[in-house]
Amino acid sequence: MEFAYQPYIDPDFESLIERIYPPRVCVDNDTYPDCTLVKVDSANKHGILLELVQVLTDLDLVISKSYISSDGGWFMDVFHVTDQLGNKLTDESLILYIQQAICASRRVPNQTGPTIKRQVRPSHVSSSSSSDHTALEITGIDRPGLLSEISAVLAQLECHVTAAVAWTHSGRAAVIIYVEEGRGGGPIVDSGRLAHVQEQLENVVEAHHGTGERRSVRLTDPKLGRTHTERRLHQLLYADLDYTRCQGCNDAGDSGSVHRRDCAKIHVTIEPCEEKGYSIVNLRSADRPKLLFDTVCALTDMEYVVFHAAVSSLGTLADQEYFIRQKDGCTLEKESERHKLSQCLIAAIERGGMVQGLRLDVCTMNRMGLLSDVTRAFRENGLSISRAEVGRHGEMAIGSFYVTEASSGGSYVSPETVEQVRKELGESIVVVDKLPCWNGEVKPTAASKPSTRRHDGSAGGEKPRFSLGTLFWAHLGWLSSNFGSSIRS
């Protein structure tokens, strides 16, 4: 095992360096005719690459290329970005926001970050230090009706759900729900009530778990601040060991010191760079929104340091190359280390992009127990939720659900089932995506628009490439206007 020894640097000294040499951000629209360059120079620290990528992906910008170098005490990065329509960034308020947000990501926690006049991301997806809500984090076996049972318990306990995000992967589920007191609002602060809520939720989760099977229910103190929601979902599923359950992976093993692994058209190669003391990670996969974010999340949370990287997309494929070491300076000398890293990278890419099912959008007036009512309608009609993202916009509650029919093994949702759900929920539900095997027609509303995304999370060959969050909020205007009259009636 090779070690690269580094001197100890006091954390206070590191923050002093950041204050003396704050990040320099340049947004360049002159160099290339078809994209905007975002150039960042900054004092280096662990996790800075993830912070920068997070800022850009939260704005739903498309990163087509990126070049990273952080060998030594300085970090330099160049991102080639466009908006979701493939256009350069010309909005001056957006450019100013990017510059301020990247600088704000290096500030100490009690400093106020930048603001922008328009909504750029759903509030429940962004990191938040707000003390307005209590966060519930739940992991366990993925099964039909899980979200319905959880939300029913919360409704019975008079906990108002303000936002919720649920991911599933390899038979496991991770759910983050933000709640407030049903009477009067605000976070749940009474310790006895918190313990009671947690106990009731644990009963729901444990009901379908065998002895010794992993599950977790955790209530987060709002005063402690929060990790970015999507990064936290990655962390929860990683801690739940979902990466060990992949059934389709083909481990090509080592050829000398080179490790190769293929899974669902995701190709990973890990090899040493003995001359410079790095391990080189190469990934090839279908290109999609947030691919870079998901990959860097995995590397950062596994405590790998990226010293150099090059990322590019060509058509529907994306290539990523990283020169890394472990945080302690070691390279990946053991086959077990390379095996685990390749598993985790594949799992991270799958979690973020391979969404199965028919996408249904719900938009209606917000009220206590709404999530319970919607998910109960899905459960009673034999639909299983593979992904969900729910939030509120003013007095409106808006949600996107990817659903599959449990009896069909997730490959089919009948038009009759969808029509029955729509009857039960009223005209507040719209079919946005259709499964490839969809053989029937559900009468569309005037607002029904098919998206350009395929259900496996890969690009359909055309641009722009929209993410779940982008579609979720891009449809906000036409959803609200379409349902406004029916809601008022």
Coordinates of N, CA, C and O in Angstrom, one line a residue, residues 212-364:
G212 N -33.4 -9.1 12.2 CA -32.1 -8.8 11.7 C -32.0 -8.0 10.4 O -30.9 -7.6 10.0
E213 N -33.1 -7.8 9.7 CA -33.1 -7.1 8.5 C -33.0 -5.6 8.8 O -33.5 -5.1 9.7
R214 N -32.2 -4.9 7.9 CA -31.9 -3.5 8.1 C -33.1 -2.6 7.9 O -33.9 -2.8 6.9
R215 N -33.3 -1.7 8.8 CA -34.3 -0.6 8.6 C -33.9 0.5 9.5 O -33.2 0.3 10.5
S216 N -34.5 1.7 9.2 CA -34.1 2.8 10.1 C -35.2 3.9 10.0 O -35.8 4.1 8.9
V217 N -35.5 4.4 11.1 CA -36.4 5.6 11.2 C -35.7 6.6 12.1 O -35.3 6.4 13.2
R218 N -35.5 7.8 11.5 CA -34.8 8.9 12.3 C -35.5 10.2 12.1 O -35.9 10.6 11.0
L219 N -35.6 10.9 13.2 CA -36.2 12.3 13.2 C -35.0 13.2 13.4 O -34.2 13.1 14.3
T220 N -34.9 14.2 12.5 CA -33.8 15.1 12.5 C -34.2 16.4 13.2 O -35.2 17.0 12.9
D221 N -33.3 16.8 14.1 CA -33.6 18.1 14.8 C -33.4 19.2 13.8 O -32.3 19.4 13.2
P222 N -34.4 20.1 13.6 CA -34.2 21.1 12.6 C -33.2 22.1 12.9 O -32.7 22.8 12.0
K223 N -32.8 22.3 14.1 CA -31.8 23.2 14.5 C -30.4 22.8 14.0 O -29.5 23.7 14.0
L224 N -30.2 21.6 13.7 CA -28.9 21.1 13.3 C -28.6 21.4 11.8 O -27.5 21.2 11.4
G225 N -29.6 21.9 11.1 CA -29.4 22.1 9.6 C -29.5 20.8 8.9 O -29.6 19.8 9.5
R226 N -29.5 20.9 7.5 CA -29.7 19.7 6.8 C -28.8 19.6 5.6 O -28.4 20.6 5.0
T227 N -28.5 18.4 5.2 CA -27.8 18.1 4.0 C -28.7 18.2 2.8 O -29.9 18.0 2.9
H228 N -28.1 18.6 1.7 CA -28.9 18.6 0.4 C -29.7 17.3 0.3 O -29.2 16.2 0.5
T229 N -31.0 17.4 0.0 CA -31.9 16.3 0.1 C -31.5 15.1 -0.8 O -31.5 14.0 -0.4
E230 N -31.2 15.4 -2.1 CA -30.8 14.3 -2.9 C -29.5 13.7 -2.5 O -29.3 12.5 -2.7
R231 N -28.6 14.5 -2.0 CA -27.3 13.9 -1.5 C -27.6 13.0 -0.3 O -27.1 11.9 -0.1
R232 N -28.6 13.5 0.5 CA -28.9 12.7 1.7 C -29.6 11.4 1.3 O -29.3 10.4 2.0
L233 N -30.4 11.3 0.3 CA -31.0 10.1 -0.2 C -29.9 9.1 -0.7 O -29.9 7.9 -0.4
H234 N -28.9 9.6 -1.4 CA -27.7 8.8 -1.7 C -27.1 8.2 -0.5 O -26.7 7.0 -0.4
Q235 N -26.9 9.1 0.6 CA -26.2 8.6 1.8 C -27.0 7.6 2.5 O -26.5 6.6 3.0
L236 N -28.3 7.7 2.5 CA -29.2 6.8 3.2 C -29.2 5.4 2.5 O -29.1 4.4 3.2
L237 N -29.2 5.4 1.2 CA -29.2 4.1 0.5 C -27.8 3.5 0.5 O -27.7 2.3 0.6
Y238 N -26.8 4.3 0.5 CA -25.4 3.8 0.7 C -25.2 3.1 2.0 O -24.7 2.0 2.1
A239 N -25.7 3.8 3.1 CA -25.6 3.2 4.4 C -26.5 2.0 4.5 O -26.2 1.1 5.3
D240 N -27.5 1.9 3.7 CA -28.4 0.7 3.7 C -27.9 -0.4 2.9 O -28.5 -1.5 2.7
L241 N -26.7 -0.2 2.3 CA -26.0 -1.3 1.5 C -26.7 -1.7 0.3 O -26.6 -2.9 -0.2
D242 N -27.4 -0.8 -0.4 CA -28.2 -1.1 -1.6 C -27.3 -1.5 -2.7 O -27.6 -2.3 -3.6
Y243 N -26.0 -1.0 -2.7 CA -25.1 -1.3 -3.8 C -24.7 -2.8 -3.8 O -24.1 -3.3 -4.8
T244 N -24.9 -3.5 -2.7 CA -24.5 -5.0 -2.7 C -25.6 -5.9 -3.3 O -25.4 -7.1 -3.5
R245 N -26.7 -5.3 -3.7 CA -27.9 -6.1 -4.1 C -28.1 -6.1 -5.6 O -29.1 -6.6 -6.1
C246 N -27.2 -5.5 -6.4 CA -27.4 -5.4 -7.8 C -27.3 -6.8 -8.4 O -26.4 -7.6 -8.2
Q247 N -28.4 -7.2 -9.2 CA -28.5 -8.5 -9.8 C -27.9 -8.6 -11.2 O -27.6 -9.7 -11.7
G248 N -27.8 -7.4 -11.8 CA -27.4 -7.5 -13.2 C -25.9 -7.2 -13.5 O -25.5 -7.1 -14.6
C249 N -25.1 -7.0 -12.4 CA -23.7 -6.6 -12.6 C -22.9 -7.8 -13.1 O -23.0 -8.9 -12.6
N250 N -22.0 -7.5 -14.0 CA -21.0 -8.5 -14.5 C -19.6 -8.0 -14.1 O -19.1 -7.0 -14.6
D251 N -19.1 -8.7 -13.1 CA -17.7 -8.3 -12.6 C -16.7 -9.0 -13.4 O -16.5 -10.2 -13.4
A252 N -16.0 -8.2 -14.3 CA -15.0 -8.8 -15.2 C -13.7 -9.1 -14.5 O -12.8 -9.6 -15.0
G253 N -13.7 -8.6 -13.2 CA -12.5 -9.0 -12.4 C -11.3 -8.1 -12.8 O -11.4 -7.1 -13.5
D254 N -10.1 -8.5 -12.3 CA -8.9 -7.8 -12.5 C -8.1 -8.4 -13.6 O -8.1 -9.7 -13.8
S255 N -7.5 -7.6 -14.4 CA -6.6 -8.0 -15.4 C -5.2 -7.3 -15.0 O -5.0 -6.2 -15.3
G256 N -4.4 -8.1 -14.3 CA -3.3 -7.5 -13.6 C -3.8 -6.6 -12.5 O -4.4 -7.1 -11.6
S257 N -3.6 -5.3 -12.6 CA -4.0 -4.4 -11.6 C -5.2 -3.5 -12.0 O -5.6 -2.6 -11.4
V258 N -5.8 -3.9 -13.2 CA -7.0 -3.2 -13.7 C -8.3 -3.9 -13.3 O -8.4 -5.1 -13.6
H259 N -9.2 -3.1 -12.7 CA -10.5 -3.7 -12.4 C -11.5 -3.2 -13.3 O -11.6 -2.0 -13.6
R260 N -12.4 -4.1 -13.8 CA -13.5 -3.7 -14.7 C -14.8 -4.3 -14.2 O -14.9 -5.4 -13.6
R261 N -15.9 -3.5 -14.4 CA -17.2 -3.9 -14.0 C -18.2 -3.3 -14.9 O -18.2 -2.1 -15.2
D262 N -19.2 -4.1 -15.4 CA -20.2 -3.7 -16.2 C -21.6 -4.0 -15.6 O -21.8 -5.1 -15.0
C263 N -22.5 -3.1 -15.8 CA -23.9 -3.3 -15.2 C -24.8 -2.4 -15.9 O -24.7 -1.1 -15.9
A264 N -25.8 -3.0 -16.6 CA -26.9 -2.2 -17.2 C -26.4 -1.0 -18.0 O -26.8 0.1 -17.9
K265 N -25.4 -1.3 -18.9 CA -24.8 -0.4 -19.8 C -24.0 0.7 -19.1 O -23.8 1.8 -19.6
I266 N -23.6 0.4 -17.8 CA -22.7 1.3 -17.1 C -21.4 0.5 -17.0 O -21.3 -0.6 -16.5
H267 N -20.3 1.1 -17.5 CA -19.0 0.5 -17.6 C -18.0 1.2 -16.7 O -17.9 2.4 -16.8
V268 N -17.4 0.5 -15.8 CA -16.5 1.1 -14.8 C -15.1 0.4 -14.9 O -15.0 -0.8 -14.9
T269 N -14.0 1.2 -15.0 CA -12.7 0.7 -15.1 C -11.9 1.4 -14.0 O -11.9 2.7 -14.0
I270 N -11.1 0.7 -13.2 CA -10.3 1.3 -12.2 C -8.9 0.7 -12.4 O -8.7 -0.5 -12.3
E271 N -7.9 1.6 -12.5 CA -6.5 1.2 -12.8 C -5.6 2.1 -12.1 O -5.9 3.3 -11.8
P272 N -4.3 1.7 -11.8 CA -3.4 2.6 -11.1 C -2.7 3.5 -12.0 O -2.5 3.2 -13.2
C273 N -2.3 4.6 -11.5 CA -1.3 5.5 -12.2 C -0.1 5.6 -11.3 O 0.0 6.5 -10.4
E274 N 0.8 4.7 -11.4 CA 1.9 4.5 -10.5 C 2.8 5.7 -10.6 O 3.4 6.1 -9.5
E275 N 3.0 6.3 -11.7 CA 3.9 7.4 -11.9 C 3.5 8.6 -11.0 O 4.4 9.3 -10.4
K276 N 2.2 8.9 -10.9 CA 1.8 10.0 -10.1 C 1.1 9.7 -8.8 O 0.8 10.5 -8.0
G277 N 1.0 8.4 -8.6 CA 0.4 8.0 -7.3 C -1.1 8.2 -7.2 O -1.6 8.5 -6.1
Y278 N -1.8 8.0 -8.3 CA -3.3 8.1 -8.3 C -3.9 6.7 -8.7 O -3.2 5.8 -9.2
S279 N -5.2 6.6 -8.4 CA -6.0 5.6 -9.0 C -6.9 6.2 -10.0 O -7.5 7.3 -9.7
I280 N -7.0 5.7 -11.2 CA -7.8 6.3 -12.3 C -9.1 5.5 -12.5 O -9.1 4.3 -12.6
V281 N -10.2 6.3 -12.4 CA -11.5 5.7 -12.5 C -12.1 6.2 -13.8 O -12.2 7.4 -14.0
N282 N -12.5 5.3 -14.7 CA -13.2 5.7 -15.9 C -14.6 5.1 -15.9 O -14.8 3.9 -15.6
L283 N -15.6 5.9 -16.3 CA -17.0 5.5 -16.3 C -17.5 5.9 -17.7 O -17.3 7.0 -18.2
R284 N -18.3 5.0 -18.3 CA -19.1 5.3 -19.5 C -20.5 4.8 -19.2 O -20.8 3.7 -18.8
S285 N -21.5 5.7 -19.5 CA -22.9 5.4 -19.3 C -23.7 6.3 -20.2 O -23.2 7.2 -20.8
A286 N -25.0 6.1 -20.1 CA -25.9 7.0 -20.8 C -25.9 8.3 -20.2 O -25.8 8.4 -19.0
D287 N -25.9 9.4 -21.0 CA -25.9 10.7 -20.5 C -27.3 11.1 -20.0 O -28.3 10.7 -20.6
R288 N -27.3 11.9 -19.0 CA -28.6 12.3 -18.4 C -28.3 13.5 -17.5 O -27.2 13.7 -17.0
P289 N -29.4 14.2 -17.1 CA -29.2 15.3 -16.1 C -28.7 14.7 -14.8 O -29.1 13.6 -14.4
K290 N -27.9 15.5 -14.1 CA -27.4 15.2 -12.7 C -26.5 14.0 -12.7 O -26.2 13.5 -11.6
L291 N -26.0 13.5 -13.8 CA -25.1 12.4 -13.8 C -23.8 12.7 -13.0 O -23.3 11.9 -12.2
L292 N -23.3 13.9 -13.3 CA -22.1 14.3 -12.6 C -22.3 14.5 -11.1 O -21.5 14.1 -10.3
F293 N -23.4 15.0 -10.8 CA -23.8 15.2 -9.3 C -23.8 13.8 -8.6 O -23.2 13.7 -7.6
D294 N -24.5 12.9 -9.2 CA -24.6 11.5 -8.6 C -23.3 10.9 -8.4 O -23.0 10.3 -7.4
T295 N -22.4 11.0 -9.5 CA -21.1 10.4 -9.4 C -20.2 11.0 -8.3 O -19.6 10.3 -7.5
V296 N -20.2 12.3 -8.3 CA -19.3 13.0 -7.3 C -19.9 12.8 -5.9 O -19.1 12.8 -5.0
C297 N -21.2 12.7 -5.8 CA -21.7 12.4 -4.4 C -21.1 11.1 -3.9 O -20.7 11.0 -2.8
A298 N -21.1 10.0 -4.8 CA -20.5 8.8 -4.3 C -19.1 8.9 -4.0 O -18.6 8.3 -2.9
L299 N -18.3 9.5 -4.8 CA -16.8 9.7 -4.5 C -16.6 10.5 -3.2 O -15.8 10.1 -2.4
T300 N -17.4 11.5 -3.0 CA -17.2 12.4 -1.8 C -17.6 11.7 -0.6 O -16.9 11.7 0.4
D301 N -18.8 11.0 -0.6 CA -19.2 10.3 0.6 C -18.4 9.1 1.0 O -18.4 8.7 2.1
M302 N -17.7 8.5 0.0 CA -16.8 7.4 0.3 C -15.4 7.9 0.7 O -14.5 7.1 0.8
E303 N -15.3 9.3 0.8 CA -14.1 9.9 1.2 C -12.9 9.7 0.2 O -11.8 9.5 0.7
Y304 N -13.2 9.8 -1.0 CA -12.2 9.9 -2.1 C -12.0 11.3 -2.5 O -12.9 12.1 -2.6
V305 N -10.7 11.7 -2.7 CA -10.4 13.0 -3.2 C -10.1 13.0 -4.7 O -9.3 12.2 -5.1
V306 N -10.8 13.9 -5.4 CA -10.6 14.0 -6.8 C -9.5 15.1 -7.1 O -9.7 16.3 -6.7
F307 N -8.4 14.7 -7.7 CA -7.3 15.6 -7.9 C -7.4 16.1 -9.4 O -7.1 17.3 -9.6
H308 N -7.8 15.3 -10.3 CA -8.0 15.7 -11.7 C -9.2 15.0 -12.2 O -9.4 13.8 -11.8
A309 N -9.9 15.6 -13.1 CA -11.0 14.9 -13.8 C -11.3 15.6 -15.1 O -11.1 16.8 -15.3
A310 N -11.9 14.8 -16.0 CA -12.4 15.3 -17.3 C -13.7 14.5 -17.5 O -13.8 13.3 -17.5
V311 N -14.7 15.3 -17.8 CA -16.1 14.8 -18.1 C -16.6 15.4 -19.4 O -16.4 16.6 -19.6
S312 N -17.1 14.5 -20.2 CA -17.7 15.0 -21.5 C -18.8 14.1 -22.0 O -18.9 12.9 -21.5
S313 N -19.7 14.7 -22.8 CA -20.8 13.9 -23.3 C -20.8 14.0 -24.8 O -20.4 15.0 -25.4
L314 N -21.1 12.9 -25.5 CA -21.1 12.8 -26.9 C -22.4 12.1 -27.3 O -22.5 10.9 -27.1
G315 N -23.4 12.8 -27.9 CA -24.7 12.2 -28.2 C -25.4 11.8 -26.9 O -25.6 12.6 -26.0
T316 N -25.7 10.5 -26.8 CA -26.4 10.0 -25.7 C -25.5 9.3 -24.6 O -26.0 8.8 -23.6
L317 N -24.2 9.4 -24.9 CA -23.2 8.7 -24.0 C -22.4 9.8 -23.2 O -22.2 10.9 -23.7
A318 N -22.0 9.5 -22.0 CA -21.1 10.3 -21.2 C -19.9 9.6 -20.8 O -20.0 8.4 -20.4
D319 N -18.7 10.2 -20.8 CA -17.5 9.6 -20.4 C -17.0 10.5 -19.2 O -17.0 11.7 -19.3
Q320 N -16.6 9.8 -18.1 CA -16.0 10.5 -16.9 C -14.7 9.8 -16.6 O -14.6 8.6 -16.5
E321 N -13.7 10.6 -16.3 CA -12.4 10.1 -15.9 C -12.0 10.9 -14.6 O -12.0 12.1 -14.6
Y322 N -11.6 10.2 -13.6 CA -11.2 10.8 -12.3 C -9.9 10.2 -11.9 O -9.7 9.0 -11.9
F323 N -9.0 11.1 -11.4 CA -7.7 10.7 -10.8 C -7.9 10.9 -9.3 O -8.0 12.1 -8.9
I324 N -7.9 9.9 -8.5 CA -8.3 10.0 -7.1 C -7.3 9.3 -6.2 O -6.5 8.5 -6.6
R325 N -7.4 9.7 -4.9 CA -6.8 9.0 -3.8 C -7.8 9.0 -2.7 O -8.8 9.8 -2.7
Q326 N -7.6 8.1 -1.7 CA -8.4 8.1 -0.5 C -8.0 9.4 0.3 O -7.0 9.9 0.1
K327 N -8.9 9.8 1.2 CA -8.7 11.0 1.9 C -7.4 10.9 2.7 O -6.8 12.0 3.0
D328 N -7.0 9.7 3.1 CA -5.8 9.6 3.9 C -4.5 9.5 3.0 O -3.4 9.3 3.5
G329 N -4.7 9.7 1.7 CA -3.6 9.7 0.8 C -3.3 8.4 0.1 O -2.4 8.3 -0.8
C330 N -4.0 7.3 0.5 CA -3.7 6.0 -0.1 C -4.4 5.8 -1.4 O -5.5 6.4 -1.7
T331 N -3.8 5.0 -2.3 CA -4.5 4.6 -3.5 C -5.2 3.3 -3.3 O -5.1 2.7 -2.2
L332 N -6.0 2.9 -4.3 CA -6.8 1.7 -4.2 C -5.9 0.4 -4.5 O -5.8 0.0 -5.7
E333 N -5.2 -0.1 -3.6 CA -4.3 -1.2 -3.8 C -5.0 -2.6 -3.7 O -4.6 -3.5 -4.4
K334 N -6.1 -2.7 -2.9 CA -6.8 -3.9 -2.7 C -7.9 -4.1 -3.7 O -8.6 -3.2 -4.1
E335 N -8.1 -5.4 -4.2 CA -9.2 -5.7 -5.1 C -10.5 -5.4 -4.4 O -11.5 -5.0 -5.0
S336 N -10.6 -5.6 -3.1 CA -11.9 -5.4 -2.4 C -12.3 -3.9 -2.4 O -13.5 -3.6 -2.5
E337 N -11.3 -3.0 -2.4 CA -11.5 -1.6 -2.4 C -12.0 -1.2 -3.8 O -13.0 -0.4 -3.9
R338 N -11.4 -1.7 -4.8 CA -11.8 -1.4 -6.2 C -13.2 -2.0 -6.5 O -14.0 -1.4 -7.1
H339 N -13.5 -3.2 -6.0 CA -14.8 -3.8 -6.2 C -15.9 -3.0 -5.5 O -16.9 -2.8 -6.2
K340 N -15.7 -2.6 -4.3 CA -16.7 -1.8 -3.6 C -16.9 -0.4 -4.3 O -18.1 0.0 -4.5
L341 N -15.8 0.2 -4.7 CA -16.0 1.5 -5.4 C -16.8 1.4 -6.7 O -17.7 2.2 -7.0
S342 N -16.5 0.4 -7.5 CA -17.2 0.2 -8.7 C -18.7 -0.1 -8.4 O -19.6 0.4 -9.1
Q343 N -19.0 -0.9 -7.4 CA -20.4 -1.2 -7.0 C -21.1 0.1 -6.7 O -22.2 0.3 -7.1
C344 N -20.4 0.9 -5.9 CA -21.1 2.2 -5.4 C -21.3 3.2 -6.5 O -22.3 3.9 -6.5
L345 N -20.4 3.3 -7.4 CA -20.5 4.2 -8.5 C -21.7 3.8 -9.4 O -22.5 4.6 -9.8
I346 N -21.8 2.5 -9.7 CA -22.9 2.0 -10.5 C -24.2 2.2 -9.8 O -25.2 2.7 -10.3
A347 N -24.3 2.0 -8.4 CA -25.5 2.2 -7.7 C -25.9 3.6 -7.7 O -27.1 4.0 -7.8
A348 N -25.0 4.6 -7.5 CA -25.3 6.0 -7.5 C -25.9 6.4 -8.8 O -26.8 7.2 -8.9
I349 N -25.3 5.9 -10.0 CA -25.8 6.3 -11.3 C -27.2 5.7 -11.5 O -28.1 6.4 -12.0
E350 N -27.4 4.5 -11.0 CA -28.8 3.9 -11.1 C -29.8 4.6 -10.3 O -30.9 4.9 -10.7
R351 N -29.4 4.9 -9.1 CA -30.4 5.6 -8.2 C -30.9 6.9 -8.8 O -32.1 7.2 -8.7
G352 N -30.0 7.7 -9.3 CA -30.4 9.0 -9.7 C -31.1 9.0 -11.1 O -31.8 10.0 -11.4
G353 N -30.9 8.0 -11.9 CA -31.4 8.1 -13.3 C -32.4 7.0 -13.7 O -33.1 7.3 -14.6
M354 N -32.3 5.8 -13.2 CA -33.1 4.7 -13.7 C -34.4 4.7 -13.0 O -34.6 3.9 -12.0
V355 N -35.4 5.5 -13.4 CA -36.7 5.6 -12.8 C -37.7 4.8 -13.6 O -37.8 5.0 -14.8
Q356 N -38.3 3.9 -13.0 CA -39.3 3.0 -13.7 C -40.7 3.4 -13.4 O -41.0 3.8 -12.3
G357 N -41.5 3.3 -14.4 CA -43.0 3.5 -14.2 C -43.6 4.6 -15.0 O -42.9 5.2 -15.8
L358 N -44.9 4.7 -14.8 CA -45.7 5.8 -15.4 C -45.7 7.0 -14.5 O -45.9 6.9 -13.3
R359 N -45.4 8.1 -15.1 CA -45.3 9.4 -14.3 C -46.7 10.0 -14.3 O -47.3 10.3 -15.3
L360 N -47.2 10.3 -13.0 CA -48.4 10.9 -12.8 C -48.1 12.2 -12.0 O -47.4 12.2 -11.0
D361 N -48.7 13.3 -12.5 CA -48.6 14.6 -11.8 C -49.9 14.9 -11.0 O -50.9 14.8 -11.6
V362 N -49.7 15.3 -9.8 CA -50.9 15.7 -9.0 C -50.8 17.2 -8.6 O -49.7 17.6 -8.2
C363 N -51.8 17.9 -8.8 CA -51.8 19.3 -8.4 C -53.2 19.7 -7.8 O -54.2 19.5 -8.5
T364 N -53.2 20.1 -6.6 CA -54.5 20.4 -5.9 C -54.2 21.3 -4.7 O -53.1 21.6 -4.4

